[in-house]
Coordinates of C-alpha atoms in Angstrom, one line a residue:
Chain A
X62 CA -0.1 0.1 0.2
X63 CA 1.0 3.6 -0.8
X64 CA 1.5 5.6 2.2
X65 CA -1.5 7.3 2.8
X66 CA 0.2 10.1 5.0
X67 CA 1.9 11.8 2.0
X68 CA -0.3 14.7 1.0
X69 CA 0.4 16.4 -2.4
X70 CA -1.1 19.2 -3.4
X71 CA -1.7 20.5 -6.8
X72 CA -2.8 23.7 -7.9
X73 CA -4.1 24.0 -11.2
X74 CA -3.9 27.3 -13.1
X75 CA -7.7 28.5 -12.5
X76 CA -6.5 28.6 -8.4
X77 CA -8.6 25.7 -7.4
X78 CA -6.4 23.4 -5.3
X79 CA -6.9 19.9 -5.2
X80 CA -5.6 17.7 -2.5
X81 CA -4.3 14.2 -3.4
X82 CA -3.6 11.5 -1.0
X83 CA -1.4 9.2 -2.7
X84 CA 2.7 10.3 -3.7
X85 CA 2.8 9.2 -7.4
X86 CA 6.2 9.5 -7.4
X87 CA 8.0 6.0 -6.1
X88 CA 11.4 7.3 -6.0
X89 CA 13.5 7.0 -2.6
X90 CA 15.8 10.0 -4.1
X91 CA 16.1 13.8 -3.3
X92 CA 15.8 16.0 -6.3
X93 CA 19.0 16.4 -8.1
X94 CA 20.8 12.9 -6.9
X95 CA 21.6 10.6 -9.6
X96 CA 19.2 8.4 -10.5
X97 CA 20.5 6.7 -13.8
X98 CA 23.8 6.3 -15.1
X99 CA 24.6 4.5 -18.3
X100 CA 27.6 3.7 -19.3
X101 CA 28.8 2.6 -22.6
X102 CA 26.0 0.7 -23.6
X103 CA 26.8 -0.8 -27.3
X104 CA 23.5 -2.6 -28.5
X105 CA 24.0 -4.7 -32.0
X106 CA 21.4 -6.3 -34.2
X107 CA 23.4 -8.8 -36.2
X108 CA 25.5 -6.6 -38.3
X109 CA 23.7 -3.5 -37.3
X110 CA 25.0 -1.4 -34.6
X111 CA 22.3 0.5 -32.9
X112 CA 23.9 2.1 -29.9
X113 CA 28.1 2.4 -29.9
X114 CA 29.1 2.7 -26.5
X115 CA 26.4 5.9 -25.1
X116 CA 27.3 7.1 -21.9
X117 CA 24.8 9.2 -20.3
X118 CA 23.1 10.4 -16.7
X119 CA 19.8 11.4 -15.5
X120 CA 19.1 13.1 -12.3
X121 CA 16.0 12.6 -10.0
X122 CA 13.5 15.4 -10.9
X123 CA 14.3 16.6 -14.0
X124 CA 12.8 16.1 -17.7
X125 CA 15.6 14.5 -19.8
X126 CA 15.0 14.7 -23.2
X127 CA 16.7 12.5 -26.0
X128 CA 16.6 13.4 -29.3
X129 CA 17.8 12.4 -32.5
X130 CA 17.1 11.8 -36.3
X131 CA 15.1 8.8 -37.2
X132 CA 16.7 5.5 -36.7
X133 CA 19.5 7.3 -34.2
X134 CA 19.0 4.6 -31.3
X135 CA 16.7 6.6 -29.2
X136 CA 13.8 4.0 -28.6
X137 CA 16.5 1.2 -28.8
X138 CA 18.4 3.0 -25.5
X139 CA 14.9 3.1 -24.1
X140 CA 14.1 -0.5 -24.5
X141 CA 17.7 -0.9 -22.9
X142 CA 16.5 0.8 -20.1
X143 CA 13.6 -1.0 -19.7
X144 CA 14.8 -4.3 -19.9
X145 CA 13.5 -5.3 -23.3
X146 CA 16.7 -5.4 -24.8
X147 CA 19.6 -6.8 -23.6
X148 CA 22.9 -4.7 -24.6
X149 CA 26.2 -6.6 -25.5
X150 CA 28.3 -4.5 -23.1
X151 CA 28.1 -1.5 -20.9
X152 CA 25.9 -1.2 -17.8
X153 CA 22.9 0.7 -16.6
X154 CA 22.5 1.4 -13.2
X155 CA 19.4 2.9 -11.4
X156 CA 19.7 4.2 -8.0
X157 CA 16.8 4.1 -5.5
X158 CA 18.1 5.0 -2.3
X159 CA 19.6 2.2 -0.6
X160 CA 18.7 -0.1 -3.4
X161 CA 20.5 -0.1 -6.7
X162 CA 19.9 -2.5 -9.6
X163 CA 21.5 -3.4 -12.8
X164 CA 19.0 -3.0 -15.4
X165 CA 21.3 -4.4 -18.4
X166 CA 20.6 -7.9 -17.2
X167 CA 17.2 -7.5 -16.1
X168 CA 13.3 -8.9 -17.1
X169 CA 11.0 -6.0 -17.9
X170 CA 8.8 -7.1 -15.0
X171 CA 12.2 -6.6 -12.7
X172 CA 12.6 -3.5 -14.0
X173 CA 9.0 -2.1 -13.4
X174 CA 9.3 -3.9 -10.0
X175 CA 12.0 -1.6 -9.1
X176 CA 9.5 1.7 -10.4
X177 CA 10.6 1.9 -14.2
X178 CA 7.3 2.8 -16.0
X179 CA 6.9 3.4 -19.7
X180 CA 4.6 4.2 -22.5
X181 CA 5.3 3.0 -26.3
X182 CA 5.8 4.9 -29.5
X183 CA 2.7 2.9 -30.9
X184 CA 0.4 2.3 -28.3
X185 CA 0.5 -0.6 -26.7
X186 CA -2.6 -0.9 -24.2
X187 CA -4.8 -3.7 -23.5
X188 CA -7.5 -2.9 -26.4
X189 CA -10.2 -5.1 -24.7
X190 CA -10.1 -4.0 -21.5
X191 CA -11.7 -0.7 -20.0
X192 CA -9.9 2.5 -18.9
X193 CA -10.2 1.2 -15.5
X194 CA -8.9 -2.2 -16.0
X195 CA -6.4 -0.8 -17.8
X196 CA -5.1 1.6 -15.1
X197 CA -5.7 -1.3 -12.4
X198 CA -2.9 -3.3 -14.4
X199 CA -0.8 -0.4 -13.6
X200 CA -1.1 -1.4 -9.9
X201 CA -0.2 -4.9 -10.9
X202 CA 3.2 -5.0 -9.1
X203 CA 1.9 -3.4 -5.7
X204 CA -0.9 -5.8 -5.3
X205 CA -0.4 -9.6 -3.9
X206 CA -2.3 -12.0 -6.1
X207 CA -3.5 -15.2 -4.2
X208 CA -5.3 -17.6 -6.2
X209 CA -7.7 -18.5 -3.5
X210 CA -8.4 -15.0 -2.5
X211 CA -9.4 -14.1 -5.7
X212 CA -11.6 -16.9 -6.6
X213 CA -13.4 -16.2 -3.4
X214 CA -13.3 -12.7 -4.1
X215 CA -15.0 -11.4 -1.0
X216 CA -12.4 -10.5 1.9
X217 CA -8.9 -9.4 1.1
X218 CA -9.4 -9.8 -2.4
X219 CA -12.0 -7.1 -2.6
X220 CA -10.5 -5.2 0.1
X221 CA -7.3 -4.9 -2.2
X222 CA -9.3 -4.0 -5.5
X223 CA -11.2 -1.2 -3.6
X224 CA -7.7 0.3 -2.1
X225 CA -5.8 0.4 -5.2
X226 CA -9.1 1.7 -6.8
X227 CA -8.3 5.0 -4.8
X228 CA -4.7 5.8 -6.1
X229 CA -6.2 4.8 -9.5
X230 CA -9.2 7.4 -9.2
X231 CA -6.6 10.0 -8.3
X232 CA -4.2 9.4 -11.5
X233 CA -7.8 9.1 -13.6
X234 CA -8.6 12.8 -11.9
X235 CA -5.3 13.8 -12.5
X236 CA -5.2 13.3 -16.4
X237 CA -9.3 14.3 -16.6
X238 CA -10.5 10.8 -18.5
X239 CA -13.5 10.4 -16.0
X240 CA -15.7 10.4 -18.7
X241 CA -14.1 7.1 -20.2
X242 CA -13.4 5.3 -17.1
X243 CA -15.5 2.6 -18.4
X244 CA -15.3 2.5 -22.0
X245 CA -12.8 -0.1 -23.9
X246 CA -9.6 1.5 -24.6
X247 CA -9.9 0.3 -28.0
X248 CA -13.0 2.4 -28.6
X249 CA -11.3 5.5 -27.8
X250 CA -9.9 8.6 -29.9
X251 CA -6.1 8.5 -30.2
X252 CA -5.3 11.3 -27.7
X253 CA -7.0 9.8 -25.1
X254 CA -5.2 6.2 -25.8
X255 CA -2.0 8.3 -25.5
X256 CA -3.6 9.7 -22.3
X257 CA -4.9 6.4 -20.8
X258 CA -0.8 4.9 -21.4
X259 CA 0.5 7.9 -19.2
X260 CA -2.0 6.9 -17.0
X261 CA -1.2 3.2 -16.5
X262 CA 2.7 4.0 -16.5
X263 CA 1.4 6.6 -13.6
X264 CA -0.9 4.0 -11.6
X265 CA 2.8 2.1 -11.3
X266 CA 3.6 5.1 -8.9
X267 CA 7.0 5.1 -10.8
X268 CA 10.4 6.4 -9.7
X269 CA 11.4 7.1 -13.5
X270 CA 9.3 7.2 -16.2
X271 CA 9.9 6.8 -19.8
X272 CA 7.8 8.7 -22.6
X273 CA 8.3 7.5 -26.4
X274 CA 6.9 10.0 -28.3
X275 CA 4.2 10.8 -26.5
X276 CA 3.3 13.7 -28.7
X277 CA 3.3 11.8 -31.9
X278 CA 0.5 12.2 -34.5
X279 CA -1.1 15.0 -32.3
X280 CA -2.4 18.5 -33.1
X281 CA -0.9 21.9 -31.7
X282 CA -4.0 21.5 -29.0
X283 CA -3.6 18.3 -27.5
X284 CA 0.4 19.1 -27.7
X285 CA -0.1 21.6 -25.3
X286 CA -2.2 19.5 -23.4
X287 CA 0.0 16.5 -23.4
X288 CA 3.0 19.4 -22.4
X289 CA 1.0 20.3 -19.5
X290 CA 0.4 16.7 -18.2
X291 CA 4.0 15.9 -18.7
X292 CA 5.2 18.8 -16.8
X293 CA 2.4 18.5 -13.7
X294 CA 3.7 15.3 -13.7
X295 CA 7.0 16.1 -13.3
X296 CA 6.8 19.2 -11.4
X297 CA 3.6 18.1 -8.8
X298 CA 4.4 14.6 -8.1
X299 CA 8.2 14.9 -8.8
X300 CA 8.5 11.9 -11.0
X301 CA 11.8 12.1 -13.3
X302 CA 10.7 11.8 -16.8
X303 CA 13.0 10.6 -19.8
X304 CA 11.3 11.9 -22.9
X305 CA 11.9 10.8 -26.6
X306 CA 10.4 13.6 -28.8
X307 CA 10.5 15.0 -32.1
X308 CA 8.9 18.5 -32.0
X309 CA 12.0 20.6 -31.2
X310 CA 9.6 23.3 -29.6
X311 CA 8.0 21.0 -27.2
X312 CA 11.7 19.4 -25.9
X313 CA 13.2 23.1 -25.8
X314 CA 10.4 24.2 -23.8
X315 CA 9.5 21.6 -21.1
X316 CA 12.9 19.8 -20.6
X317 CA 16.0 20.4 -18.2
X318 CA 18.7 18.3 -20.2
X319 CA 18.7 16.8 -23.3
X320 CA 21.0 14.3 -25.0
X321 CA 21.3 13.9 -28.6
X322 CA 21.7 10.7 -30.2
X323 CA 22.9 10.2 -34.2
X324 CA 23.9 6.8 -35.3
X325 CA 24.1 5.2 -32.2
X326 CA 26.2 7.6 -30.7
X327 CA 25.6 10.4 -28.2
X328 CA 26.7 14.0 -29.7
X329 CA 25.8 16.3 -27.2
X330 CA 24.1 16.5 -23.7
X331 CA 23.4 19.6 -21.8
X332 CA 20.5 22.0 -20.9
X333 CA 18.6 22.6 -24.4
X334 CA 20.2 26.2 -24.7
X335 CA 23.9 24.5 -25.3
X336 CA 22.4 21.6 -27.0
X337 CA 21.0 23.6 -29.6
X338 CA 24.3 25.8 -30.3
X339 CA 26.1 22.6 -30.6
X340 CA 27.9 22.3 -34.1
X341 CA 27.2 18.7 -34.5
X342 CA 23.5 18.9 -33.2
X343 CA 23.1 21.0 -36.3
X344 CA 25.4 19.0 -38.6
X345 CA 22.8 15.9 -37.5
X346 CA 19.9 17.9 -38.0
X347 CA 20.5 19.7 -40.9
X348 CA 23.7 18.5 -42.6
X349 CA 27.4 19.5 -42.8
X350 CA 27.0 22.6 -44.6
X351 CA 24.8 24.2 -42.0
X352 CA 27.0 23.3 -39.4
X353 CA 29.7 25.3 -40.8
Chain B
X75 CA -40.4 -1.9 -16.8
X76 CA -39.4 1.5 -16.0
X77 CA -35.3 2.1 -16.7
X78 CA -33.3 4.5 -14.7
X79 CA -31.3 6.8 -16.6
X80 CA -27.8 5.6 -15.6
X81 CA -26.1 3.5 -13.1
X82 CA -25.1 5.8 -10.0
X83 CA -22.8 4.2 -7.6
X84 CA -21.8 5.5 -4.6
X85 CA -18.8 3.6 -3.3
X86 CA -16.2 1.1 -5.0
X87 CA -17.8 -2.2 -3.5
X88 CA -21.0 -1.5 -5.7
X89 CA -19.0 -0.9 -8.5
X90 CA -17.3 -4.1 -8.2
X91 CA -21.0 -6.1 -7.6
X92 CA -21.6 -8.5 -10.4
X93 CA -25.4 -7.4 -10.5
X94 CA -25.8 -3.6 -10.3
X95 CA -29.4 -3.3 -11.7
X96 CA -32.6 -4.6 -10.9
X97 CA -33.0 -6.0 -14.0
X98 CA -29.8 -7.7 -13.4
X99 CA -31.4 -9.0 -10.2
X100 CA -34.7 -10.1 -12.1
X101 CA -32.8 -11.8 -14.9
X102 CA -31.1 -13.9 -12.5
X103 CA -34.5 -14.6 -10.5
X104 CA -36.0 -16.1 -13.6
X105 CA -32.4 -18.1 -14.0
X106 CA -33.0 -19.7 -10.7
X107 CA -36.6 -20.3 -11.4
X108 CA -35.7 -22.1 -14.4
X109 CA -33.1 -23.9 -12.9
X110 CA -35.1 -25.0 -9.7
X111 CA -38.3 -25.8 -12.5
X112 CA -36.4 -27.5 -14.8
X113 CA -35.6 -31.5 -13.3
X114 CA -39.2 -31.5 -12.4
X115 CA -40.4 -30.9 -15.8
X116 CA -37.9 -32.6 -17.7
X117 CA -37.9 -36.3 -19.2
X118 CA -35.4 -38.2 -18.5
X119 CA -33.8 -37.8 -21.7
X120 CA -33.4 -34.2 -21.2
X121 CA -32.7 -34.6 -17.5
X122 CA -29.7 -36.6 -18.8
X123 CA -28.6 -33.7 -21.6
X124 CA -29.0 -31.1 -18.8
X125 CA -26.5 -32.9 -16.7
X126 CA -24.0 -33.3 -19.5
X127 CA -24.5 -29.3 -20.0
X128 CA -23.9 -28.8 -16.5
X129 CA -20.2 -30.8 -16.9
X130 CA -19.5 -29.3 -20.4
X131 CA -20.2 -25.7 -19.0
X132 CA -17.3 -26.8 -16.3
X133 CA -15.2 -27.7 -18.9
X134 CA -15.4 -25.2 -21.3
X135 CA -15.3 -22.4 -18.5
X136 CA -12.0 -24.2 -17.8
X137 CA -10.7 -23.9 -21.4
X138 CA -12.3 -20.3 -21.6
X139 CA -9.9 -19.1 -19.1
X140 CA -6.6 -20.6 -21.2
X141 CA -8.0 -19.8 -24.6
X142 CA -10.8 -17.0 -24.4
X143 CA -9.1 -14.8 -21.6
X144 CA -5.3 -15.7 -21.9
X145 CA -5.5 -16.3 -25.6
X146 CA -3.5 -19.7 -25.3
X147 CA -5.0 -21.8 -28.2
X148 CA -4.8 -25.5 -26.5
X149 CA -5.8 -29.0 -28.5
X150 CA -5.3 -30.8 -24.9
X151 CA -8.9 -30.3 -23.6
X152 CA -9.7 -33.9 -24.1
X153 CA -6.4 -35.0 -22.7
X154 CA -7.3 -32.7 -19.4
X155 CA -10.5 -34.1 -19.1
X156 CA -9.2 -37.4 -19.2
X157 CA -6.7 -37.0 -16.4
X158 CA -9.4 -35.3 -14.2
X159 CA -11.5 -38.9 -15.1
X160 CA -9.1 -41.2 -14.8
X161 CA -7.4 -39.5 -11.6
X162 CA -11.0 -39.7 -9.6
X163 CA -12.0 -42.8 -11.0
X164 CA -8.9 -44.7 -10.5
X165 CA -8.7 -43.3 -6.9
X166 CA -12.3 -44.3 -6.1
X167 CA -12.2 -47.5 -8.0
X168 CA -8.9 -48.7 -6.9
X169 CA -7.5 -47.4 -3.8
X170 CA -11.6 -46.8 -2.4
X171 CA -11.0 -43.3 -2.0
X172 CA -14.1 -41.4 -0.7
X173 CA -15.4 -39.5 -4.0
X174 CA -15.4 -35.9 -2.7
X175 CA -11.7 -36.2 -2.1
X176 CA -10.9 -38.1 -5.2
X177 CA -12.9 -35.1 -7.1
X178 CA -10.3 -32.4 -4.9
X179 CA -7.2 -34.3 -6.1
X180 CA -8.4 -35.2 -9.5
X181 CA -8.8 -31.2 -9.6
X182 CA -5.4 -30.1 -7.7
X183 CA -3.5 -33.1 -10.1
X184 CA -4.8 -31.8 -13.5
X185 CA -3.8 -28.7 -12.9
X186 CA -0.4 -29.5 -11.9
X187 CA -0.3 -31.6 -15.3
X188 CA -1.8 -28.8 -17.1
X189 CA 1.2 -26.4 -15.8
X190 CA 3.8 -28.7 -17.0
X191 CA 1.7 -29.2 -20.5
X192 CA 1.9 -25.3 -20.6
X193 CA 5.7 -25.2 -19.9
X194 CA 6.0 -25.0 -23.7
X195 CA 3.8 -21.8 -23.5
X196 CA 6.8 -20.0 -22.1
X197 CA 8.4 -19.6 -25.3
X198 CA 5.5 -20.4 -28.1
X199 CA 2.1 -18.7 -28.5
X200 CA -0.4 -18.9 -31.7
X201 CA -0.5 -21.8 -33.8
X202 CA 2.7 -23.4 -32.6
X203 CA 1.4 -23.5 -29.0
X204 CA -1.3 -25.5 -30.5
X205 CA 0.7 -27.7 -32.1
X206 CA 2.7 -28.4 -28.9
X207 CA -0.9 -29.0 -26.5
X208 CA -2.1 -31.1 -29.7
X209 CA 1.3 -33.4 -29.1
X210 CA 0.4 -33.5 -25.2
X211 CA -3.1 -34.6 -26.1
X212 CA -1.9 -37.3 -28.5
X213 CA 0.8 -38.4 -25.9
X214 CA -1.3 -38.3 -22.8
X215 CA -3.9 -40.6 -24.8
X216 CA -1.5 -42.6 -25.6
X217 CA -0.3 -43.4 -22.2
X218 CA -4.0 -44.1 -21.0
X219 CA -4.1 -46.4 -23.7
X220 CA -0.6 -48.0 -22.9
X221 CA -0.5 -47.9 -19.2
X222 CA -2.9 -51.3 -18.2
X223 CA -1.7 -51.3 -14.7
X224 CA -2.9 -48.3 -13.9
X225 CA -5.7 -47.3 -16.3
X226 CA -7.2 -50.4 -17.7
X227 CA -5.6 -49.8 -20.9
X228 CA -8.2 -49.6 -23.7
X229 CA -10.3 -51.5 -21.7
X230 CA -13.2 -49.3 -20.0
X231 CA -12.7 -48.5 -16.1
X232 CA -15.7 -48.8 -13.7
X233 CA -16.3 -46.2 -11.2
X234 CA -18.6 -47.4 -8.5
X235 CA -21.4 -45.1 -7.8
X236 CA -20.4 -42.6 -5.2
X237 CA -21.9 -42.2 -2.0
X238 CA -22.3 -39.4 0.0
X239 CA -23.4 -39.1 3.5
X240 CA -24.2 -43.2 3.5
X241 CA -26.3 -42.5 0.6
X242 CA -25.9 -43.8 -3.2
X243 CA -26.0 -41.1 -5.7
X244 CA -27.9 -42.8 -8.4
X245 CA -30.7 -41.0 -10.3
X246 CA -30.4 -38.6 -12.8
X247 CA -32.3 -35.9 -10.6
X248 CA -29.9 -36.2 -7.6
X249 CA -27.1 -36.1 -10.0
X250 CA -28.7 -32.7 -11.3
X251 CA -28.5 -31.1 -8.4
X252 CA -24.8 -32.1 -7.3
X253 CA -23.7 -30.5 -11.1
X254 CA -25.7 -27.5 -10.6
X255 CA -23.9 -27.0 -7.4
X256 CA -20.4 -27.4 -9.1
X257 CA -21.7 -25.5 -12.2
X258 CA -22.3 -22.7 -9.6
X259 CA -19.3 -22.9 -7.7
X260 CA -17.1 -22.7 -10.8
X261 CA -19.1 -20.2 -12.3
X262 CA -18.7 -17.7 -9.3
X263 CA -14.9 -18.8 -9.0
X264 CA -14.4 -17.8 -12.7
X265 CA -16.0 -14.6 -12.7
X266 CA -14.3 -13.6 -9.3
X267 CA -10.6 -14.2 -11.1
X268 CA -11.5 -12.0 -13.4
X269 CA -13.1 -9.0 -11.0
X270 CA -9.3 -9.5 -9.4
X271 CA -5.5 -8.3 -10.5
X272 CA -4.8 -12.3 -11.5
X273 CA -7.5 -12.4 -13.9
X274 CA -6.7 -8.9 -15.0
X275 CA -3.0 -10.1 -15.5
X276 CA -4.4 -13.0 -18.0
X277 CA -6.2 -10.6 -20.2
X278 CA -2.9 -8.4 -20.3
X279 CA -1.0 -10.9 -21.6
X280 CA -3.6 -12.4 -24.3
X281 CA -4.2 -8.2 -25.2
X282 CA -0.3 -7.2 -25.7
X283 CA 2.1 -9.6 -24.0
X284 CA 4.7 -7.1 -24.1
X285 CA 3.1 -4.2 -22.3
X286 CA 2.1 -6.6 -19.7
X287 CA 5.7 -7.4 -19.0
X288 CA 6.7 -3.8 -18.9
X289 CA 4.0 -3.1 -16.3
X290 CA 5.3 -6.1 -14.3
X291 CA 3.5 -8.9 -15.1
X292 CA 5.9 -11.7 -15.3
X293 CA 4.5 -13.5 -18.2
X294 CA 6.1 -16.9 -18.4
X295 CA 4.6 -17.4 -14.8
X296 CA 0.9 -16.3 -15.2
X297 CA 0.7 -17.9 -18.6
X298 CA 1.8 -21.3 -16.5
X299 CA -0.9 -20.1 -14.0
X300 CA -3.7 -19.8 -16.3
X301 CA -2.7 -23.4 -17.6
X302 CA -3.0 -24.6 -14.1
X303 CA -6.3 -23.0 -13.3
X304 CA -7.8 -24.0 -16.2
X305 CA -6.5 -27.2 -16.5
X306 CA -8.1 -27.4 -12.7
X307 CA -11.6 -26.3 -14.0
X308 CA -11.4 -29.0 -16.6
X309 CA -10.4 -31.5 -14.2
X310 CA -13.1 -31.3 -12.0
X311 CA -15.1 -31.5 -15.6
X312 CA -13.4 -34.8 -16.4
X313 CA -13.8 -36.3 -12.6
X314 CA -17.4 -35.6 -12.5
X315 CA -18.1 -37.0 -16.1
X316 CA -16.4 -40.3 -14.4
X317 CA -18.6 -40.3 -11.8
X318 CA -21.6 -39.5 -13.8
X319 CA -21.3 -41.8 -16.1
X320 CA -19.5 -44.3 -14.0
X321 CA -17.5 -45.6 -17.1
X322 CA -14.4 -44.1 -18.3
X323 CA -12.9 -45.0 -21.3
X324 CA -10.1 -43.2 -23.4
X325 CA -12.3 -42.9 -26.6
X326 CA -14.5 -40.0 -25.0
X327 CA -11.2 -37.8 -24.5
X328 CA -10.0 -37.7 -28.0
X329 CA -9.4 -34.8 -29.8
X330 CA -12.4 -34.5 -31.4
X331 CA -13.6 -33.8 -27.9
X332 CA -10.9 -30.9 -27.8
X333 CA -12.3 -29.5 -31.2
X334 CA -15.5 -29.5 -29.7
X335 CA -14.7 -27.7 -26.5
X336 CA -13.1 -24.9 -28.7
X337 CA -16.2 -24.7 -30.7
X338 CA -18.0 -23.9 -27.5
X339 CA -16.3 -21.4 -26.4
X340 CA -16.1 -19.8 -30.1
X341 CA -19.9 -20.2 -30.3
X342 CA -20.5 -19.1 -27.0
X343 CA -18.3 -16.3 -26.7
X344 CA -14.5 -16.1 -26.3
X345 CA -13.3 -14.4 -23.1
X346 CA -16.8 -14.9 -21.2
X347 CA -17.5 -16.9 -18.6
X348 CA -21.5 -16.6 -19.7
X349 CA -20.7 -17.1 -22.7
X350 CA -18.8 -20.8 -22.2
X351 CA -22.2 -21.5 -20.6
X352 CA -24.2 -20.8 -23.3
X353 CA -21.7 -22.5 -25.6
X354 CA -21.6 -25.7 -23.8
X355 CA -25.4 -25.9 -23.5
X356 CA -25.6 -25.4 -27.8
X357 CA -23.0 -27.5 -28.5
X358 CA -24.6 -30.5 -25.9
X359 CA -28.4 -29.6 -26.9
X360 CA -27.8 -29.2 -30.8
X361 CA -26.6 -33.0 -31.5
X362 CA -29.4 -34.1 -29.4
X363 CA -32.2 -31.9 -31.6
X364 CA -30.3 -33.3 -34.2
X365 CA -30.7 -36.8 -33.7
X366 CA -34.1 -36.1 -32.5
X367 CA -35.0 -34.5 -35.9
X368 CA -33.3 -37.0 -37.7
X369 CA -35.8 -39.6 -35.9
X370 CA -38.6 -37.7 -36.9
X371 CA -38.3 -37.8 -40.3
X372 CA -37.0 -41.8 -40.8
X373 CA -40.0 -42.5 -42.4
X374 CA -40.1 -39.8 -44.8
X375 CA -36.7 -39.8 -45.5
X376 CA -35.0 -43.2 -44.9
X377 CA -31.8 -42.7 -46.3
X378 CA -31.2 -39.5 -44.3
X379 CA -31.5 -40.9 -40.7
X380 CA -28.5 -43.3 -41.9
X381 CA -26.3 -39.9 -43.1
X382 CA -27.1 -38.4 -39.5
X383 CA -23.7 -38.4 -38.0
X384 CA -22.3 -36.8 -41.6
X385 CA -25.1 -34.6 -41.2
X386 CA -24.4 -33.3 -37.5
X387 CA -20.4 -32.8 -38.4
X388 CA -21.7 -30.5 -41.3
X389 CA -23.8 -28.7 -39.2
X390 CA -21.1 -28.5 -36.4
X391 CA -18.8 -26.8 -38.7
X392 CA -21.3 -24.7 -40.7
X393 CA -22.7 -23.4 -37.2
X394 CA -18.9 -22.3 -36.4
X395 CA -18.1 -20.9 -39.5
X396 CA -21.3 -18.7 -39.6
X397 CA -20.5 -17.4 -36.0
X398 CA -16.9 -16.6 -37.3
X399 CA -18.6 -14.5 -40.0
X400 CA -21.7 -12.8 -38.3
X401 CA -20.8 -12.8 -34.7
X402 CA -17.2 -13.8 -33.6
X403 CA -17.9 -12.7 -30.0
X404 CA -20.6 -15.5 -30.0
X405 CA -24.0 -16.1 -28.2
X406 CA -22.8 -14.1 -25.2
X407 CA -22.4 -10.6 -27.6
X408 CA -25.9 -11.7 -28.8
X409 CA -27.2 -11.9 -25.7
X410 CA -25.9 -8.7 -24.7
X411 CA -27.1 -7.2 -28.0
X412 CA -30.8 -8.1 -27.0
X413 CA -30.3 -7.0 -23.4
X414 CA -29.5 -3.7 -25.0
X415 CA -32.5 -3.4 -27.4
X416 CA -34.9 -3.9 -24.7
X417 CA -33.1 -1.7 -22.2
X418 CA -33.1 1.1 -24.8
X419 CA -36.1 0.7 -26.3
X420 CA -38.0 2.5 -28.0
X421 CA -34.7 4.2 -29.0
X422 CA -32.3 2.9 -31.2
X423 CA -29.2 3.6 -29.1

């Protein structure tokens, strides 16, 4: 059970303040402490070198953007962090107070248990389940699953469902998806599905949130909404966000630090301003002539 | 009947209830009425059919947990039924265990066997898994036929009538209530399973296994759980079949049985507990009706009644094809649509 004592107060733009009972941030670190240390990651698929010795660092409480042209290895890096890919070389260490984890040899279900949540570039929701069920699945790692209790339902299983539902309802409130709560996800509009996927990740009370192109295929208004939710997640809940995004305006506006990948190599890393001035970044995006 | 404008819950407990509206309760009452009255009015022939429907329903719920809810195709249903039937039958007939204890043992053992047979599912899915379970089906039936010392081989195993509290259960009428009790328990257990996180994890694996892994569902472990739970239900159906029929022979558990059960859940509705029961009823009653029809027209069309088994297979195939084309979500969805039609009447939506 999440610690119900933590009070997290969100102040909305309208001046209405709302008190949330649950702290969605699962990290035990203080803001600014090193949370993720990626060291010399090499990943190859046969002859294709997807990542060629990437070294990077992410601190607790920041929005860290990973940018780069198509095929640069951004999603591959995210997949290494969440345990979907096993890099041939290098290490990814995930710090969580007294507990540190090595992510390169971990299964995705283990990284999830340690507090790493993610969304996918192409929405990977459970299409036939309702929004509520999808979010409840986000609570999976925080629940105890006992066969006899499940079959019996009345008693501990029901209490657990109701207890977890309270946190999930806060996430639903946070993302303003109350109206579609009991709709099957497959029937929802694309923008809503993206939001539900963010909600499922948030319901995990993550220490680190990986977002793979959360704004792909959205119009300007939807992008603004999504940017607002990401900022809220980061600033109100204090969750570290690693973000892959192609919209440079969004990246430069909301991120605290940016890493640039090109052909599997880290070409630049730093604040948005530093990165946008970096000659190698200009070369990667606009070509050699522009860099000169 | 007047309908409310919507369902307004004031707490989460209400939202989790299986029956939420008055109409739900009325339907349940009608169902209970039917179930209670049926054995008093049914002829012996139809009473037997009803009993077989009940046993098939438990088996179909089991298969639906695996195939409909977890998305793992199994062609080993017949073998799992055989494990349940032989376990319970042998324990009672040879080791003289009390029947209830033997049934419990059959459920547990079939669950374990199911988990072992499910091991390939850790790496395989889809058609490859279907082939792996087909192999299990063939192997288990082969074992049953050749392991004479234990199973009696190709000879049938005779199971004595069960004795409970000093009375022997003999008549179809008493069997009806026994089977009904098991059906109710199995149905509630399955419904409960999918109201909790364990069942949700199964559905997550069916819908999107990579995402399930990423949110922390250890996919291989839950696939094996699904096999075990599903097989437990099927084992119960097998054990009941053994005691109800009092004769166990391997011929009742061949690959045809596996296919028939798959047909049940396709026709009834994949991923629906109620659909499993509809499908079991449909697939058990249909052959009986075809047989009746065949007897009725025996004098008119003497040639046709000889072709009855062929007609039966043809109709089976036709029904499955029609369902796949017109209502892949089965009888459960058709029922939902009928319900919605009356709920919304006179409006279209």
